[in-house]
Short mmCIF file of C-alpha atoms in Angstrom, two decimals:
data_model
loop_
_atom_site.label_atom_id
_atom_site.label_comp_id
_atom_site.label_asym_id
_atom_site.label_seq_id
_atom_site.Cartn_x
_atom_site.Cartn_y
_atom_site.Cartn_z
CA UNK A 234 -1.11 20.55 -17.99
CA UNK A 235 -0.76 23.73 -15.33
CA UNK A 236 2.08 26.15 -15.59
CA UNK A 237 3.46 24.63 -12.87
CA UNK A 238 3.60 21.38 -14.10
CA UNK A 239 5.27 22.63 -17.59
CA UNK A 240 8.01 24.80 -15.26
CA UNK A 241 8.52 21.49 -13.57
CA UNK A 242 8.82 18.89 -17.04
CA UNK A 243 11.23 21.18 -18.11
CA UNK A 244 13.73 21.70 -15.39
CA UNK A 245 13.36 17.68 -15.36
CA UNK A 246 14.75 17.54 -19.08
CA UNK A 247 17.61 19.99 -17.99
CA UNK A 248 18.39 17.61 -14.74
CA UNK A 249 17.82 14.46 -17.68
CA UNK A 250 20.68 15.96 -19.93
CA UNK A 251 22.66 16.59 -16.41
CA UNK A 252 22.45 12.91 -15.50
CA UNK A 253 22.85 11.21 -19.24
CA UNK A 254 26.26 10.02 -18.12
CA UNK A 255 25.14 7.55 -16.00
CA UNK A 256 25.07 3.88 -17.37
CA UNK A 257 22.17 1.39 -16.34
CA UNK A 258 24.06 -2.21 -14.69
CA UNK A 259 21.46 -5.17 -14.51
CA UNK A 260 22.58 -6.83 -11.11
CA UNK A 261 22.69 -10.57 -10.31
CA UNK A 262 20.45 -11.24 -7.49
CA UNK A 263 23.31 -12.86 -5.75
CA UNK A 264 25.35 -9.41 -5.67
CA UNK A 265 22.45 -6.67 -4.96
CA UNK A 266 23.57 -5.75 -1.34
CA UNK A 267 21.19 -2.48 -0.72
CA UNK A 268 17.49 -2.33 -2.74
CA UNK A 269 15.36 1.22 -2.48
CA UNK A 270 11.76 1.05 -2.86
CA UNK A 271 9.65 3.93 -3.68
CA UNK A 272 5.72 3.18 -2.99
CA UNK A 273 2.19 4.71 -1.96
CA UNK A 274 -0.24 3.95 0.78
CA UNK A 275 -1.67 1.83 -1.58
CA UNK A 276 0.61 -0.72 -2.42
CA UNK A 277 1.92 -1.10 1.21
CA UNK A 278 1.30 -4.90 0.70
CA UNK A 279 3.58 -5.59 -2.00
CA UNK A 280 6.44 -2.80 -0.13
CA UNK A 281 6.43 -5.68 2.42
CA UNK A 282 6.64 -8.19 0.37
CA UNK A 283 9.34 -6.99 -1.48
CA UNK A 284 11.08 -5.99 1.91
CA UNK A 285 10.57 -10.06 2.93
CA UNK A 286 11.87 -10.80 -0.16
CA UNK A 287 15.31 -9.10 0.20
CA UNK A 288 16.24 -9.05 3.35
CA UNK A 289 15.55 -12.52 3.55
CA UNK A 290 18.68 -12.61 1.42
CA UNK A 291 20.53 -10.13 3.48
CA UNK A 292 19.47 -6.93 1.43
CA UNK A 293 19.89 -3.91 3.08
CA UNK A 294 16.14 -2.27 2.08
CA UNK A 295 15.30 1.53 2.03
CA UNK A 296 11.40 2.41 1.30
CA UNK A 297 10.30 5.65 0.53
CA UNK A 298 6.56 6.19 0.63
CA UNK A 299 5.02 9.32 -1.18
CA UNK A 300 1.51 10.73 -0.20
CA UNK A 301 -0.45 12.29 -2.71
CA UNK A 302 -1.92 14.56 -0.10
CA UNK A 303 -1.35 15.96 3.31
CA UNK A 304 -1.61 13.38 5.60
CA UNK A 305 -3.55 14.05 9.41
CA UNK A 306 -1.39 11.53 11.03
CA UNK A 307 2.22 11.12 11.87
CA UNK A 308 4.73 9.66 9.06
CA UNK A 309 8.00 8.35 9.05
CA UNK A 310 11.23 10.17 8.09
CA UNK A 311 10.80 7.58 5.10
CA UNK A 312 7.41 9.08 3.64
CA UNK A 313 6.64 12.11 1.08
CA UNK A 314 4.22 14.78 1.47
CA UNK A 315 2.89 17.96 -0.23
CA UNK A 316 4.59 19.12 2.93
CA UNK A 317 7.62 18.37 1.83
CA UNK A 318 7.57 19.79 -1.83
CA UNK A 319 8.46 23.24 -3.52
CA UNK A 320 6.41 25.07 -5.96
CA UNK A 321 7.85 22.95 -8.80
CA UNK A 322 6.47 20.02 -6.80
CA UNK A 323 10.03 18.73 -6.20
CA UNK A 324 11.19 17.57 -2.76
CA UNK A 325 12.26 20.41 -0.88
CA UNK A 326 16.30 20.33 -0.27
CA UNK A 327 17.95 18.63 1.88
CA UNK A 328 14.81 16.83 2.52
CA UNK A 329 15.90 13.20 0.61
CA UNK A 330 19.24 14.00 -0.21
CA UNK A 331 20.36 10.78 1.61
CA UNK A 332 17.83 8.64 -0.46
CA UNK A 333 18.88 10.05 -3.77
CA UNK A 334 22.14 10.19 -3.05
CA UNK A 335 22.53 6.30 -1.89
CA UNK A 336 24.03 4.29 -4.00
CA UNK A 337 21.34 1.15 -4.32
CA UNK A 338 22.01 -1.70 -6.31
CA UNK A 339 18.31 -1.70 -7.33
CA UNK A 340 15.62 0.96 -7.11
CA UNK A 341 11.81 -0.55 -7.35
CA UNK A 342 9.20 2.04 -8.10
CA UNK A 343 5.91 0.32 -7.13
CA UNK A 344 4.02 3.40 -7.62
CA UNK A 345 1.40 3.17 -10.00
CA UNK A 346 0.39 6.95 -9.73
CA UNK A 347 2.91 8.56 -11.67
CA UNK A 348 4.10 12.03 -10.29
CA UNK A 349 6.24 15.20 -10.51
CA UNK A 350 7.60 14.19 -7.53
CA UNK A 351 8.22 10.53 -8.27
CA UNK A 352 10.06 11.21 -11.20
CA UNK A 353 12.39 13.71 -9.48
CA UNK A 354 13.43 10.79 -7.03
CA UNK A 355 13.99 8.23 -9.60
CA UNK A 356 16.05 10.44 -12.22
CA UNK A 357 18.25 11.76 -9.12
CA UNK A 358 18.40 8.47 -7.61
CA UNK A 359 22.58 7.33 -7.70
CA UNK A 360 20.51 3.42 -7.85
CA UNK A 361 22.50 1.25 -10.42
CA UNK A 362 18.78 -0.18 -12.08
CA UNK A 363 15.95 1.57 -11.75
CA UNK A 364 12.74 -0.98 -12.22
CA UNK A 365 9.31 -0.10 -12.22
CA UNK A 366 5.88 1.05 -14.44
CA UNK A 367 5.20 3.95 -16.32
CA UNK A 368 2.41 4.95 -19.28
CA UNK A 369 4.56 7.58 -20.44
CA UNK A 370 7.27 6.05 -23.66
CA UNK A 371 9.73 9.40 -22.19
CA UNK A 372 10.65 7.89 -18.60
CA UNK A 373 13.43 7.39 -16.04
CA UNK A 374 13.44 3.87 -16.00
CA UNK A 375 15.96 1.48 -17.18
CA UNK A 376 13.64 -0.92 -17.27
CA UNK A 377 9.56 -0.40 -17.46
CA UNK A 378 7.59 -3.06 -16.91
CA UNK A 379 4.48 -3.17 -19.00
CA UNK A 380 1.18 -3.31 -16.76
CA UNK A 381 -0.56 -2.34 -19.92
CA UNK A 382 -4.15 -1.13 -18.91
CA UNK A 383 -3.94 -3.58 -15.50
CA UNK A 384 -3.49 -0.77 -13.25
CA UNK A 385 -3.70 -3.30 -10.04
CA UNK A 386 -1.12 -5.97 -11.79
CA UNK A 387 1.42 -5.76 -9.27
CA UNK A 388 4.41 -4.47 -10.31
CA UNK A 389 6.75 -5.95 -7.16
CA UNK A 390 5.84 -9.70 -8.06
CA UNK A 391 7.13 -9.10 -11.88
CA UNK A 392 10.06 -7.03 -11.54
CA UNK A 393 11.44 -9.88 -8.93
CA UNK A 394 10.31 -12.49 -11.64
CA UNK A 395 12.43 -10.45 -14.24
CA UNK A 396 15.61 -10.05 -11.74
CA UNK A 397 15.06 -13.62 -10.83
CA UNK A 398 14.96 -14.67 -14.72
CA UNK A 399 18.00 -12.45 -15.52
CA UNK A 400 20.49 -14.24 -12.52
CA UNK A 401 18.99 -17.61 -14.31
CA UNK A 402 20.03 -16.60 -17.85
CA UNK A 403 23.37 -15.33 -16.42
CA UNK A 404 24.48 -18.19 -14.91
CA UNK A 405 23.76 -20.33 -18.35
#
């Protein structure tokens, strides 16, 4: 681990102790209104399924894509670059205030490359449940879902199984 990297974990544990107020609420399927997925290039198959999957329902979905490097082509306001970062590898600001700062019901990280950057979104994220996969035991999750060493188990497919289990075991 860099300098950089070690400047960066620990202004993440100061913005950690910041945020420790905030209480995790499993939603019911039936009341999640606005879902934020965070995703690579590499899993755009599952962001759309996922996107299918909610607003199907009438989910108001916001995806966030993060690029591990600079990128020759054109992105959408919705994407992440080196670009965009500071020297702590944190997105520059102003630049995704209004995705941190939204309120979502649920927020899916189908990322499987963990990053500085990705877990500066997710602990800033206002989201009510944060869902998604991470090695590390220290995360930002309020609910990891365990891959184990299947790095291309997708992650989308079982975190809608879980929510889908959890409105089941509600209702009984």
């Amino acid at each position: 681990m860099g300098i950089r990297e070690k400047y960066a974990n620990r202004k993440l544990l100061k913005l950690e102790i910041a945020a420790e107020k905030r209480k995790a609420k499993i939603p019911s399927l039936d009341s999640v209104k606005k879902v934020g997925i965070i995703w690579e290039p590499d899993e755009t198959d599952a962001y759309h399924y996922l996107k299918d999957y909610f607003e199907k329902n009438g989910v108001v979905v916001r995806g966030l894509c993060i690029y591990s490097e600079n990128v020759e082509f054109p992105t959408d306001t919705n994407s992440l670059t080196p670009k965009d970062l500071n020297w702590y590898k944190f997105p520059k600001p102003g630049t995704f205030n209004n995705f941190t700062e939204t309120s979502f019901d649920i927020l899916l990280i189908i990322a499987l490359n963990q990053s500085i950057p990705l877990d500066f979104i997710t602990l800033t994220s206002q989201a009510k449940f944060k869902v998604g996969w991470s090695p590390n035991e220290k995360n930002f999750l309020d609910l990891n879902i365990n891959i184990g060493e299947n790095q291309n188990a997708n992650v989308s497919c079982q975190a809608t199984n879980f929510l889908s289990w959890s409105a089941k075991s509600k209702n009984k």
